[in-house]
mmCIF file with all atom_site columns, C-alpha atoms in Angstrom:
data_model
loop_
_atom_site.group_PDB
_atom_site.id
_atom_site.type_symbol
_atom_site.label_atom_id
_atom_site.label_alt_id
_atom_site.label_comp_id
_atom_site.label_asym_id
_atom_site.label_entity_id
_atom_site.label_seq_id
_atom_site.pdbx_PDB_ins_code
_atom_site.Cartn_x
_atom_site.Cartn_y
_atom_site.Cartn_z
_atom_site.occupancy
_atom_site.B_iso_or_equiv
_atom_site.pdbx_formal_charge
_atom_site.auth_seq_id
_atom_site.auth_comp_id
_atom_site.auth_asym_id
_atom_site.auth_atom_id
_atom_site.pdbx_PDB_model_num
ATOM 1   C CA . MET R 1 1   ? -4.830  12.319  41.880  1.00 83.00 ? 21  MET R CA 1
ATOM 2   C CA . ILE R 1 2   ? -4.888  13.266  38.060  1.00 90.00 ? 22  ILE R CA 1
ATOM 3   C CA . LEU R 1 3   ? -6.215  16.633  37.353  1.00 89.00 ? 23  LEU R CA 1
ATOM 4   C CA . LEU R 1 4   ? -8.067  17.087  34.025  1.00 91.00 ? 24  LEU R CA 1
ATOM 5   C CA . LEU R 1 5   ? -7.764  20.750  32.981  1.00 91.00 ? 25  LEU R CA 1
ATOM 6   C CA . ALA R 1 6   ? -9.938  21.804  30.179  1.00 91.00 ? 26  ALA R CA 1
ATOM 7   C CA . HIS R 1 7   ? -9.335  24.792  27.877  1.00 90.00 ? 27  HIS R CA 1
ATOM 8   C CA . GLU R 1 8   ? -12.044 25.915  25.466  1.00 86.00 ? 28  GLU R CA 1
ATOM 9   C CA . ARG R 1 9   ? -10.342 27.714  22.566  1.00 86.00 ? 29  ARG R CA 1
ATOM 10  C CA . PRO R 1 10  ? -12.026 30.671  20.614  1.00 83.00 ? 30  PRO R CA 1
ATOM 11  C CA . ASP R 1 11  ? -12.805 28.306  17.624  1.00 84.00 ? 31  ASP R CA 1
ATOM 12  C CA . GLY R 1 12  ? -14.987 26.312  19.870  1.00 82.00 ? 32  GLY R CA 1
ATOM 13  C CA . ASP R 1 13  ? -12.307 23.264  20.282  1.00 87.00 ? 33  ASP R CA 1
ATOM 14  C CA . VAL R 1 14  ? -11.639 21.983  23.639  1.00 89.00 ? 34  VAL R CA 1
ATOM 15  C CA . ASP R 1 15  ? -8.027  20.935  24.700  1.00 89.00 ? 35  ASP R CA 1
ATOM 16  C CA . THR R 1 16  ? -7.695  18.812  27.733  1.00 90.00 ? 36  THR R CA 1
ATOM 17  C CA . TYR R 1 17  ? -4.572  18.571  29.949  1.00 92.00 ? 37  TYR R CA 1
ATOM 18  C CA . HIS R 1 18  ? -4.033  15.482  32.090  1.00 91.00 ? 38  HIS R CA 1
ATOM 19  C CA . LEU R 1 19  ? -1.687  16.922  35.002  1.00 92.00 ? 39  LEU R CA 1
ATOM 20  C CA . LYS R 1 20  ? -0.065  14.120  37.125  1.00 91.00 ? 40  LYS R CA 1
ATOM 21  C CA . PRO R 1 21  ? 1.352   14.615  40.751  1.00 90.00 ? 41  PRO R CA 1
ATOM 22  C CA . GLY R 1 22  ? 5.034   14.828  41.052  1.00 88.00 ? 42  GLY R CA 1
ATOM 23  C CA . ARG R 1 23  ? 5.929   17.871  39.221  1.00 90.00 ? 43  ARG R CA 1
ATOM 24  C CA . ARG R 1 24  ? 5.152   21.548  38.728  1.00 92.00 ? 44  ARG R CA 1
ATOM 25  C CA . TYR R 1 25  ? 3.267   22.627  35.547  1.00 94.00 ? 45  TYR R CA 1
ATOM 26  C CA . HIS R 1 26  ? 3.677   25.976  34.315  1.00 94.00 ? 46  HIS R CA 1
ATOM 27  C CA . ILE R 1 27  ? 0.618   27.946  32.358  1.00 93.00 ? 47  ILE R CA 1
ATOM 28  C CA . GLY R 1 28  ? 1.670   30.827  29.923  1.00 93.00 ? 48  GLY R CA 1
ATOM 29  C CA . ARG R 1 29  ? 2.348   31.755  26.379  1.00 92.00 ? 49  ARG R CA 1
ATOM 30  C CA . GLY R 1 30  ? 6.032   30.737  26.576  1.00 92.00 ? 50  GLY R CA 1
ATOM 31  C CA . SER R 1 31  ? 7.597   27.686  24.712  1.00 90.00 ? 51  SER R CA 1
ATOM 32  C CA . GLY R 1 32  ? 8.813   26.506  28.045  1.00 90.00 ? 52  GLY R CA 1
ATOM 33  C CA . CYS R 1 33  ? 5.317   26.086  29.627  1.00 93.00 ? 53  CYS R CA 1
ATOM 34  C CA . GLU R 1 34  ? 3.709   22.699  29.981  1.00 93.00 ? 54  GLU R CA 1
ATOM 35  C CA . VAL R 1 35  ? 0.349   24.198  29.581  1.00 93.00 ? 55  VAL R CA 1
ATOM 36  C CA . ARG R 1 36  ? 0.982   26.577  26.713  1.00 92.00 ? 56  ARG R CA 1
ATOM 37  C CA . ILE R 1 37  ? -1.651  28.999  25.526  1.00 91.00 ? 57  ILE R CA 1
ATOM 38  C CA . LEU R 1 38  ? -1.398  31.442  22.835  1.00 90.00 ? 58  LEU R CA 1
ATOM 39  C CA . ASP R 1 39  ? -2.970  34.488  24.537  1.00 89.00 ? 59  ASP R CA 1
ATOM 40  C CA . LEU R 1 40  ? -1.198  37.693  24.211  1.00 90.00 ? 60  LEU R CA 1
ATOM 41  C CA . LYS R 1 41  ? -2.814  38.907  27.623  1.00 91.00 ? 61  LYS R CA 1
ATOM 42  C CA . LEU R 1 42  ? -0.667  35.966  29.520  1.00 92.00 ? 62  LEU R CA 1
ATOM 43  C CA . SER R 1 43  ? 2.761   36.255  30.732  1.00 92.00 ? 63  SER R CA 1
ATOM 44  C CA . ARG R 1 44  ? 5.501   33.693  29.221  1.00 93.00 ? 64  ARG R CA 1
ATOM 45  C CA . LYS R 1 45  ? 5.230   32.040  32.709  1.00 92.00 ? 65  LYS R CA 1
ATOM 46  C CA . HIS R 1 46  ? 1.972   33.262  34.277  1.00 93.00 ? 66  HIS R CA 1
ATOM 47  C CA . ALA R 1 47  ? 1.140   30.714  36.730  1.00 92.00 ? 67  ALA R CA 1
ATOM 48  C CA . VAL R 1 48  ? 1.665   27.176  38.239  1.00 94.00 ? 68  VAL R CA 1
ATOM 49  C CA . VAL R 1 49  ? -0.200  24.232  39.130  1.00 94.00 ? 69  VAL R CA 1
ATOM 50  C CA . GLU R 1 50  ? 1.057   21.545  41.340  1.00 93.00 ? 70  GLU R CA 1
ATOM 51  C CA . TYR R 1 51  ? -0.031  18.856  43.705  1.00 91.00 ? 71  TYR R CA 1
ATOM 52  C CA . ALA R 1 52  ? 0.953   19.387  47.255  1.00 89.00 ? 72  ALA R CA 1
ATOM 53  C CA . ASP R 1 53  ? -0.254  18.240  50.569  1.00 86.00 ? 73  ASP R CA 1
ATOM 54  C CA . GLY R 1 54  ? -2.860  15.962  49.089  1.00 87.00 ? 74  GLY R CA 1
ATOM 55  C CA . ALA R 1 55  ? -4.601  18.635  47.042  1.00 91.00 ? 75  ALA R CA 1
ATOM 56  C CA . TRP R 1 56  ? -4.066  20.374  43.729  1.00 93.00 ? 76  TRP R CA 1
ATOM 57  C CA . ARG R 1 57  ? -2.931  24.118  44.129  1.00 93.00 ? 77  ARG R CA 1
ATOM 58  C CA . PHE R 1 58  ? -2.860  26.968  41.757  1.00 94.00 ? 78  PHE R CA 1
ATOM 59  C CA . ALA R 1 59  ? -0.765  29.984  42.171  1.00 92.00 ? 79  ALA R CA 1
ATOM 60  C CA . ASP R 1 60  ? 0.094   33.431  40.321  1.00 92.00 ? 80  ASP R CA 1
ATOM 61  C CA . ILE R 1 61  ? 3.928   33.660  39.790  1.00 91.00 ? 81  ILE R CA 1
ATOM 62  C CA . GLY R 1 62  ? 4.155   37.627  39.279  1.00 89.00 ? 82  GLY R CA 1
ATOM 63  C CA . SER R 1 63  ? 2.197   37.785  36.132  1.00 89.00 ? 83  SER R CA 1
ATOM 64  C CA . THR R 1 64  ? 1.161   41.030  34.638  1.00 89.00 ? 84  THR R CA 1
ATOM 65  C CA . ASN R 1 65  ? -2.576  40.822  34.233  1.00 89.00 ? 85  ASN R CA 1
ATOM 66  C CA . GLY R 1 66  ? -3.146  38.741  37.446  1.00 90.00 ? 86  GLY R CA 1
ATOM 67  C CA . CYS R 1 67  ? -5.505  35.437  37.666  1.00 92.00 ? 87  CYS R CA 1
ATOM 68  C CA . THR R 1 68  ? -8.460  34.274  39.644  1.00 92.00 ? 88  THR R CA 1
ATOM 69  C CA . VAL R 1 69  ? -9.725  30.942  40.947  1.00 93.00 ? 89  VAL R CA 1
ATOM 70  C CA . ASP R 1 70  ? -13.592 31.033  41.199  1.00 92.00 ? 90  ASP R CA 1
ATOM 71  C CA . ASP R 1 71  ? -13.465 34.766  41.309  1.00 91.00 ? 91  ASP R CA 1
ATOM 72  C CA . VAL R 1 72  ? -10.814 34.981  43.996  1.00 91.00 ? 92  VAL R CA 1
ATOM 73  C CA . LEU R 1 73  ? -7.739  36.574  43.202  1.00 90.00 ? 93  LEU R CA 1
ATOM 74  C CA . ALA R 1 74  ? -4.855  34.147  43.268  1.00 88.00 ? 94  ALA R CA 1
ATOM 75  C CA . ASP R 1 75  ? -2.222  36.216  45.084  1.00 84.00 ? 95  ASP R CA 1
ATOM 76  C CA . GLU R 1 76  ? -1.294  33.121  47.002  1.00 87.00 ? 96  GLU R CA 1
ATOM 77  C CA . ALA R 1 77  ? -1.800  29.259  46.258  1.00 90.00 ? 97  ALA R CA 1
ATOM 78  C CA . LEU R 1 78  ? -5.537  28.314  46.157  1.00 91.00 ? 98  LEU R CA 1
ATOM 79  C CA . SER R 1 79  ? -6.744  24.789  46.138  1.00 91.00 ? 99  SER R CA 1
ATOM 80  C CA . LEU R 1 80  ? -8.474  23.347  43.069  1.00 92.00 ? 100 LEU R CA 1
ATOM 81  C CA . ASP R 1 81  ? -11.575 21.081  43.062  1.00 91.00 ? 101 ASP R CA 1
ATOM 82  C CA . LYS R 1 82  ? -13.618 19.600  40.491  1.00 90.00 ? 102 LYS R CA 1
ATOM 83  C CA . GLY R 1 83  ? -15.669 22.389  38.695  1.00 91.00 ? 103 GLY R CA 1
ATOM 84  C CA . SER R 1 84  ? -13.176 25.132  39.506  1.00 92.00 ? 104 SER R CA 1
ATOM 85  C CA . VAL R 1 85  ? -12.899 28.004  37.035  1.00 94.00 ? 105 VAL R CA 1
ATOM 86  C CA . ILE R 1 86  ? -9.589  29.622  36.379  1.00 93.00 ? 106 ILE R CA 1
ATOM 87  C CA . ASN R 1 87  ? -9.529  33.024  34.540  1.00 92.00 ? 107 ASN R CA 1
ATOM 88  C CA . LEU R 1 88  ? -6.073  34.473  33.483  1.00 91.00 ? 108 LEU R CA 1
ATOM 89  C CA . GLY R 1 89  ? -5.625  36.901  30.586  1.00 88.00 ? 109 GLY R CA 1
ATOM 90  C CA . GLN R 1 90  ? -8.292  36.353  28.018  1.00 90.00 ? 110 GLN R CA 1
ATOM 91  C CA . THR R 1 91  ? -8.223  32.570  28.636  1.00 91.00 ? 111 THR R CA 1
ATOM 92  C CA . THR R 1 92  ? -10.713 30.588  30.726  1.00 92.00 ? 112 THR R CA 1
ATOM 93  C CA . LEU R 1 93  ? -9.595  27.112  32.353  1.00 92.00 ? 113 LEU R CA 1
ATOM 94  C CA . ARG R 1 94  ? -11.976 24.469  33.990  1.00 93.00 ? 114 ARG R CA 1
ATOM 95  C CA . VAL R 1 95  ? -11.117 21.671  36.220  1.00 92.00 ? 115 VAL R CA 1
ATOM 96  C CA . ALA R 1 96  ? -13.189 18.958  34.334  1.00 90.00 ? 116 ALA R CA 1
ATOM 97  C CA . ASP R 1 97  ? -12.211 16.130  36.912  1.00 88.00 ? 117 ASP R CA 1
ATOM 98  C CA . LEU R 1 98  ? -10.123 14.866  39.511  1.00 87.00 ? 118 LEU R CA 1
ATOM 99  C CA . VAL R 1 99  ? -9.530  11.187  39.156  1.00 86.00 ? 119 VAL R CA 1
ATOM 100 C CA . ASP R 1 100 ? -7.646  8.592   41.423  1.00 80.00 ? 120 ASP R CA 1
ATOM 101 C CA . PRO R 1 101 ? -5.877  6.431   39.173  1.00 74.00 ? 121 PRO R CA 1
ATOM 102 C CA . THR R 1 102 ? -5.809  3.666   41.757  1.00 73.00 ? 122 THR R CA 1
ATOM 103 C CA . ALA R 1 103 ? -9.368  3.461   42.265  1.00 65.00 ? 123 ALA R CA 1
ATOM 104 C CA . VAL R 1 104 ? -11.355 3.650   38.833  1.00 51.00 ? 124 VAL R CA 1
ATOM 105 C CA . PRO R 1 105 ? -9.631  3.316   35.437  1.00 53.00 ? 125 PRO R CA 1
ATOM 106 C CA . LEU R 1 106 ? -9.723  6.580   33.602  1.00 49.00 ? 126 LEU R CA 1
ATOM 107 C CA . TYR R 1 107 ? -11.691 5.078   30.877  1.00 49.00 ? 127 TYR R CA 1
ATOM 108 C CA . THR R 1 108 ? -13.936 2.069   31.560  1.00 49.00 ? 128 THR R CA 1
ATOM 109 C CA . LYS R 1 109 ? -15.381 0.083   28.649  1.00 48.00 ? 129 LYS R CA 1
ATOM 110 C CA . GLN R 1 110 ? -18.684 -0.869  29.646  1.00 53.00 ? 130 GLN R CA 1
ATOM 111 C CA . PRO R 1 111 ? -20.052 -4.256  28.487  1.00 50.00 ? 131 PRO R CA 1
ATOM 112 C CA . SER R 1 112 ? -22.318 -4.212  25.582  1.00 51.00 ? 132 SER R CA 1
ATOM 113 C CA . GLU R 1 113 ? -26.047 -5.384  25.985  1.00 52.00 ? 133 GLU R CA 1
ATOM 114 C CA . GLU R 1 114 ? -26.637 -5.742  22.235  1.00 51.00 ? 134 GLU R CA 1
ATOM 115 C CA . PHE R 1 115 ? -25.657 -9.503  22.509  1.00 45.00 ? 135 PHE R CA 1
ATOM 116 C CA . GLN R 1 116 ? -26.505 -11.543 25.458  1.00 50.00 ? 136 GLN R CA 1
ATOM 117 C CA . PRO R 1 117 ? -25.613 -15.238 25.965  1.00 51.00 ? 137 PRO R CA 1
ATOM 118 C CA . MET R 1 118 ? -29.405 -16.406 25.187  1.00 50.00 ? 138 MET R CA 1
ATOM 119 C CA . ASP R 1 119 ? -29.322 -14.540 22.027  1.00 48.00 ? 139 ASP R CA 1
ATOM 120 C CA . PHE R 1 120 ? -27.106 -17.453 20.503  1.00 47.00 ? 140 PHE R CA 1
ATOM 121 C CA . THR R 1 121 ? -28.627 -20.997 19.847  1.00 53.00 ? 141 THR R CA 1
ATOM 122 C CA . ALA R 1 122 ? -27.131 -24.263 19.779  1.00 55.00 ? 142 ALA R CA 1
ATOM 123 C CA . ALA R 1 123 ? -25.097 -24.995 16.732  1.00 59.00 ? 143 ALA R CA 1
ATOM 124 C CA . PRO R 1 124 ? -26.529 -27.381 14.607  1.00 64.00 ? 144 PRO R CA 1
ATOM 125 C CA . ALA R 1 125 ? -25.105 -30.983 14.465  1.00 67.00 ? 145 ALA R CA 1
ATOM 126 C CA . PRO R 1 126 ? -22.432 -31.384 11.917  1.00 70.00 ? 146 PRO R CA 1
ATOM 127 C CA . VAL R 1 127 ? -23.763 -33.092 8.846   1.00 68.00 ? 147 VAL R CA 1
ATOM 128 C CA . LYS R 1 128 ? -22.049 -36.669 8.324   1.00 67.00 ? 148 LYS R CA 1
ATOM 129 C CA . ILE R 1 129 ? -20.508 -36.769 4.721   1.00 65.00 ? 149 ILE R CA 1
ATOM 130 C CA . GLU R 1 130 ? -20.377 -40.634 3.462   1.00 62.00 ? 150 GLU R CA 1
ATOM 131 C CA . PRO R 1 131 ? -17.157 -40.950 1.723   1.00 59.00 ? 151 PRO R CA 1
ATOM 132 C CA . LEU R 1 132 ? -17.284 -41.396 -2.152  1.00 53.00 ? 152 LEU R CA 1
ATOM 133 C CA . THR R 1 133 ? -17.361 -45.139 -3.070  1.00 51.00 ? 153 THR R CA 1
ATOM 134 C CA . ALA R 1 134 ? -17.969 -44.420 -6.663  1.00 47.00 ? 154 ALA R CA 1
ATOM 135 C CA . ILE R 1 135 ? -14.359 -43.934 -7.568  1.00 47.00 ? 155 ILE R CA 1
ATOM 136 C CA . ARG R 1 136 ? -13.544 -47.212 -5.685  1.00 50.00 ? 156 ARG R CA 1
ATOM 137 C CA . SER R 1 137 ? -16.081 -49.047 -7.737  1.00 47.00 ? 157 SER R CA 1
ATOM 138 C CA . ALA R 1 138 ? -15.372 -47.601 -11.041 1.00 50.00 ? 158 ALA R CA 1
ATOM 139 C CA . THR R 1 139 ? -14.174 -49.639 -13.964 1.00 52.00 ? 159 THR R CA 1
ATOM 140 C CA . PRO R 1 140 ? -10.158 -49.614 -14.007 1.00 56.00 ? 160 PRO R CA 1
ATOM 141 C CA . ILE R 1 141 ? -8.984  -47.354 -16.642 1.00 51.00 ? 161 ILE R CA 1
ATOM 142 C CA . ASP R 1 142 ? -6.917  -50.287 -18.034 1.00 56.00 ? 162 ASP R CA 1
ATOM 143 C CA . SER R 1 143 ? -10.054 -52.370 -18.996 1.00 54.00 ? 163 SER R CA 1
ATOM 144 C CA . LEU R 1 144 ? -11.211 -49.727 -21.443 1.00 52.00 ? 164 LEU R CA 1
ATOM 145 C CA . PHE R 1 145 ? -8.352  -50.600 -23.903 1.00 51.00 ? 165 PHE R CA 1
ATOM 146 C CA . ASP R 1 146 ? -7.541  -53.904 -25.399 1.00 55.00 ? 166 ASP R CA 1
ATOM 147 C CA . SER R 1 147 ? -4.302  -55.041 -24.316 1.00 53.00 ? 167 SER R CA 1
ATOM 148 C CA . THR R 1 148 ? -3.381  -56.084 -27.669 1.00 60.00 ? 168 THR R CA 1
ATOM 149 C CA . THR R 1 149 ? -4.162  -52.784 -29.183 1.00 54.00 ? 169 THR R CA 1
ATOM 150 C CA . PRO R 1 150 ? -1.113  -50.275 -28.837 1.00 58.00 ? 170 PRO R CA 1
ATOM 151 C CA . LEU R 1 151 ? -1.948  -47.030 -27.533 1.00 54.00 ? 171 LEU R CA 1
ATOM 152 C CA . PRO R 1 152 ? -1.596  -44.072 -30.085 1.00 54.00 ? 172 PRO R CA 1
ATOM 153 C CA . LEU R 1 153 ? 1.711   -42.450 -30.173 1.00 53.00 ? 173 LEU R CA 1
ATOM 154 C CA . ALA R 1 154 ? 2.309   -38.951 -30.668 1.00 51.00 ? 174 ALA R CA 1
ATOM 155 C CA . VAL R 1 155 ? 2.570   -37.673 -34.240 1.00 51.00 ? 175 VAL R CA 1
ATOM 156 C CA . GLN R 1 156 ? 6.163   -37.660 -35.509 1.00 54.00 ? 176 GLN R CA 1
ATOM 157 C CA . VAL R 1 157 ? 7.275   -35.014 -38.058 1.00 52.00 ? 177 VAL R CA 1
ATOM 158 C CA . PRO R 1 158 ? 9.746   -36.471 -40.588 1.00 58.00 ? 178 PRO R CA 1
ATOM 159 C CA . ARG R 1 159 ? 13.057  -34.768 -40.305 1.00 61.00 ? 179 ARG R CA 1
ATOM 160 C CA . PRO R 1 160 ? 14.783  -33.479 -43.682 1.00 57.00 ? 180 PRO R CA 1
ATOM 161 C CA . PRO R 1 161 ? 17.147  -36.002 -45.320 1.00 60.00 ? 181 PRO R CA 1
ATOM 162 C CA . SER R 1 162 ? 20.798  -35.718 -44.120 1.00 58.00 ? 182 SER R CA 1
ATOM 163 C CA . GLY R 1 163 ? 23.489  -34.066 -46.296 1.00 58.00 ? 183 GLY R CA 1
ATOM 164 C CA . ARG R 1 164 ? 20.867  -31.536 -47.701 1.00 61.00 ? 184 ARG R CA 1
ATOM 165 C CA . GLN R 1 165 ? 22.618  -28.344 -48.404 1.00 60.00 ? 185 GLN R CA 1
ATOM 166 C CA . PRO R 1 166 ? 21.176  -25.201 -47.241 1.00 58.00 ? 186 PRO R CA 1
ATOM 167 C CA . VAL R 1 167 ? 19.633  -23.035 -49.781 1.00 56.00 ? 187 VAL R CA 1
ATOM 168 C CA . ILE R 1 168 ? 21.361  -19.612 -49.866 1.00 58.00 ? 188 ILE R CA 1
ATOM 169 C CA . ILE R 1 169 ? 19.323  -16.788 -50.927 1.00 59.00 ? 189 ILE R CA 1
ATOM 170 C CA . GLU R 1 170 ? 21.349  -13.983 -52.158 1.00 60.00 ? 190 GLU R CA 1
ATOM 171 C CA . PRO R 1 171 ? 19.816  -10.588 -52.020 1.00 60.00 ? 191 PRO R CA 1
ATOM 172 C CA . THR R 1 172 ? 18.768  -9.067  -55.167 1.00 61.00 ? 192 THR R CA 1
ATOM 173 C CA . PRO R 1 173 ? 20.798  -5.973  -55.851 1.00 60.00 ? 193 PRO R CA 1
ATOM 174 C CA . ALA R 1 174 ? 18.850  -2.826  -55.872 1.00 58.00 ? 194 ALA R CA 1
ATOM 175 C CA . PRO R 1 175 ? 18.892  -1.234  -59.348 1.00 56.00 ? 195 PRO R CA 1
ATOM 176 C CA . GLU R 1 176 ? 21.310  1.679   -59.502 1.00 56.00 ? 196 GLU R CA 1
ATOM 177 C CA . ALA R 1 177 ? 19.407  4.862   -59.546 1.00 47.00 ? 197 ALA R CA 1
ATOM 178 C CA . ALA R 1 178 ? 19.714  6.453   -62.898 1.00 44.00 ? 198 ALA R CA 1
ATOM 179 C CA . ALA R 1 179 ? 21.490  9.584   -62.799 1.00 46.00 ? 199 ALA R CA 1
ATOM 180 C CA . THR R 1 180 ? 18.811  12.175  -63.892 1.00 47.00 ? 200 THR R CA 1
ATOM 181 C CA . VAL R 1 181 ? 20.375  15.695  -64.948 1.00 46.00 ? 201 VAL R CA 1
ATOM 182 C CA . ILE R 1 182 ? 17.793  18.425  -65.634 1.00 48.00 ? 202 ILE R CA 1
ATOM 183 C CA . ALA R 1 183 ? 19.254  21.118  -67.260 1.00 54.00 ? 203 ALA R CA 1
ATOM 184 C CA . ASP R 1 184 ? 18.002  24.530  -66.158 1.00 59.00 ? 204 ASP R CA 1
ATOM 185 C CA . ASP R 1 185 ? 18.108  26.597  -69.156 1.00 69.00 ? 205 ASP R CA 1
ATOM 186 C CA . ARG R 1 186 ? 15.612  29.300  -67.674 1.00 78.00 ? 206 ARG R CA 1
ATOM 187 C CA . PRO R 1 187 ? 16.625  32.942  -67.835 1.00 83.00 ? 207 PRO R CA 1
ATOM 188 C CA . PHE R 1 188 ? 17.364  34.672  -64.535 1.00 79.00 ? 208 PHE R CA 1
ATOM 189 C CA . PHE R 1 189 ? 16.839  38.282  -63.630 1.00 81.00 ? 209 PHE R CA 1
ATOM 190 C CA . ILE R 1 190 ? 18.436  39.656  -60.451 1.00 81.00 ? 210 ILE R CA 1
ATOM 191 C CA . THR R 1 191 ? 19.182  42.989  -58.878 1.00 83.00 ? 211 THR R CA 1
ATOM 192 C CA . VAL R 1 192 ? 22.541  43.773  -57.541 1.00 79.00 ? 212 VAL R CA 1
ATOM 193 C CA . LEU R 1 193 ? 23.888  46.909  -56.226 1.00 79.00 ? 213 LEU R CA 1
ATOM 194 C CA . GLY R 1 194 ? 20.707  48.439  -57.111 1.00 80.00 ? 214 GLY R CA 1
ATOM 195 C CA . THR R 1 195 ? 20.752  47.433  -60.680 1.00 81.00 ? 215 THR R CA 1
ATOM 196 C CA . ARG R 1 196 ? 18.554  44.903  -62.233 1.00 84.00 ? 216 ARG R CA 1
ATOM 197 C CA . ILE R 1 197 ? 20.645  42.452  -64.575 1.00 80.00 ? 217 ILE R CA 1
ATOM 198 C CA . GLY R 1 198 ? 19.670  40.044  -66.982 1.00 79.00 ? 218 GLY R CA 1
ATOM 199 C CA . PRO R 1 199 ? 18.857  37.462  -68.714 1.00 83.00 ? 219 PRO R CA 1
ATOM 200 C CA . LEU R 1 200 ? 21.476  35.514  -66.881 1.00 82.00 ? 220 LEU R CA 1
ATOM 201 C CA . THR R 1 201 ? 22.057  31.881  -66.712 1.00 84.00 ? 221 THR R CA 1
ATOM 202 C CA . LYS R 1 202 ? 21.659  30.135  -63.298 1.00 84.00 ? 222 LYS R CA 1
ATOM 203 C CA . LEU R 1 203 ? 25.570  30.113  -62.770 1.00 86.00 ? 223 LEU R CA 1
ATOM 204 C CA . GLN R 1 204 ? 25.865  33.729  -63.803 1.00 84.00 ? 224 GLN R CA 1
ATOM 205 C CA . ALA R 1 205 ? 23.113  34.705  -61.356 1.00 83.00 ? 225 ALA R CA 1
ATOM 206 C CA . ARG R 1 206 ? 24.581  32.842  -58.499 1.00 86.00 ? 226 ARG R CA 1
ATOM 207 C CA . GLU R 1 207 ? 28.180  34.069  -59.003 1.00 87.00 ? 227 GLU R CA 1
ATOM 208 C CA . LEU R 1 208 ? 26.909  37.808  -59.139 1.00 83.00 ? 228 LEU R CA 1
ATOM 209 C CA . LYS R 1 209 ? 25.094  37.311  -55.943 1.00 84.00 ? 229 LYS R CA 1
ATOM 210 C CA . THR R 1 210 ? 27.961  35.525  -54.091 1.00 86.00 ? 230 THR R CA 1
ATOM 211 C CA . ARG R 1 211 ? 30.261  38.330  -55.077 1.00 85.00 ? 231 ARG R CA 1
ATOM 212 C CA . GLU R 1 212 ? 27.967  40.925  -53.903 1.00 83.00 ? 232 GLU R CA 1
ATOM 213 C CA . LEU R 1 213 ? 27.574  39.226  -50.502 1.00 85.00 ? 233 LEU R CA 1
ATOM 214 C CA . LYS R 1 214 ? 31.245  38.894  -50.025 1.00 82.00 ? 234 LYS R CA 1
ATOM 215 C CA . GLY R 1 215 ? 31.658  42.718  -50.849 1.00 82.00 ? 235 GLY R CA 1
ATOM 216 C CA . LEU R 1 216 ? 33.774  41.891  -53.898 1.00 83.00 ? 236 LEU R CA 1
ATOM 217 C CA . LEU R 1 217 ? 31.412  43.326  -56.627 1.00 79.00 ? 237 LEU R CA 1
ATOM 218 C CA . LYS R 1 218 ? 31.876  46.655  -58.106 1.00 83.00 ? 238 LYS R CA 1
ATOM 219 C CA . PRO R 1 219 ? 29.392  48.858  -60.335 1.00 83.00 ? 239 PRO R CA 1
ATOM 220 C CA . GLU R 1 220 ? 32.077  48.696  -63.214 1.00 83.00 ? 240 GLU R CA 1
ATOM 221 C CA . ASP R 1 221 ? 31.887  44.769  -62.960 1.00 81.00 ? 241 ASP R CA 1
ATOM 222 C CA . LEU R 1 222 ? 28.294  44.921  -64.276 1.00 79.00 ? 242 LEU R CA 1
ATOM 223 C CA . ALA R 1 223 ? 29.129  46.732  -67.698 1.00 80.00 ? 243 ALA R CA 1
ATOM 224 C CA . ALA R 1 224 ? 29.574  43.236  -69.159 1.00 80.00 ? 244 ALA R CA 1
ATOM 225 C CA . TYR R 1 225 ? 26.298  42.261  -68.190 1.00 81.00 ? 245 TYR R CA 1
ATOM 226 C CA . PRO R 1 226 ? 23.004  43.011  -69.895 1.00 81.00 ? 246 PRO R CA 1
ATOM 227 C CA . ARG R 1 227 ? 20.421  45.237  -68.358 1.00 79.00 ? 247 ARG R CA 1
ATOM 228 C CA . ALA R 1 228 ? 17.062  44.122  -67.805 1.00 71.00 ? 248 ALA R CA 1
#
C-alpha cells in the first residue's frame, strides 16, 4: 500500500511524498530525514511513519513540541487513513491517498473521445498513373544532326610559339631623394641660469641648454654671450 503524503508549503505549493512499505520514514528538519521539512518548530527527527500489520502508522519519537493525528496526541503509534491530518510544529501534513499498486495503476491515462473509429472515412482509391510514353516515342537525338556534319568542337586557344623568350621587366629605380638642407639662420633667444641670452645661433642655443641641464653651465660662462 503506497501512502501519498501531501505537504502544503507557506508559499502555496504542495509537496507530495510517495511512501512505500518496507522501510521507516523519518519526518523532521534534519538532513537525515526522508521527509525533510524546514520548520524551526520541528525536531531534527520529530516523528516516524511506517507500514506494519497491514496499515500505515504514525508515531512521535520524543519530539520537543509534540504532534497530533486528527487532533489526537500521538504519544503512541496511530493508524493513518485517507484524509488523515497530521499536525507537527507549524506544519500540516495530509494523507492524500492510499493506493494499492497491484490493483489499479497509480496513474491511468483515459482513452480520448475526441477521435472515434467512425470519424475516419475510407481512404480514396489510389490514382493510377500511366507511364510516360512520350520519351519512348520521341525522335532520337542522333537524327537531329546530319551524320556527315561533324559536331562543333570546343574553341581552341592558340599556344604561344615555342622558343619565345620570356620578357623580363626590370623595376624602374626610384629617383633618389634629393637631399634638401634648409639653413636655419633665425636668431634664438633663450633664458639660462635666470638670464636671457641672445641673439644666438641654433647650435649655440642648443649647446647652452644642454650644459644647463647637465649642471655644467656657470654664470661666468655667460659673459661671452650677448644679453637680450
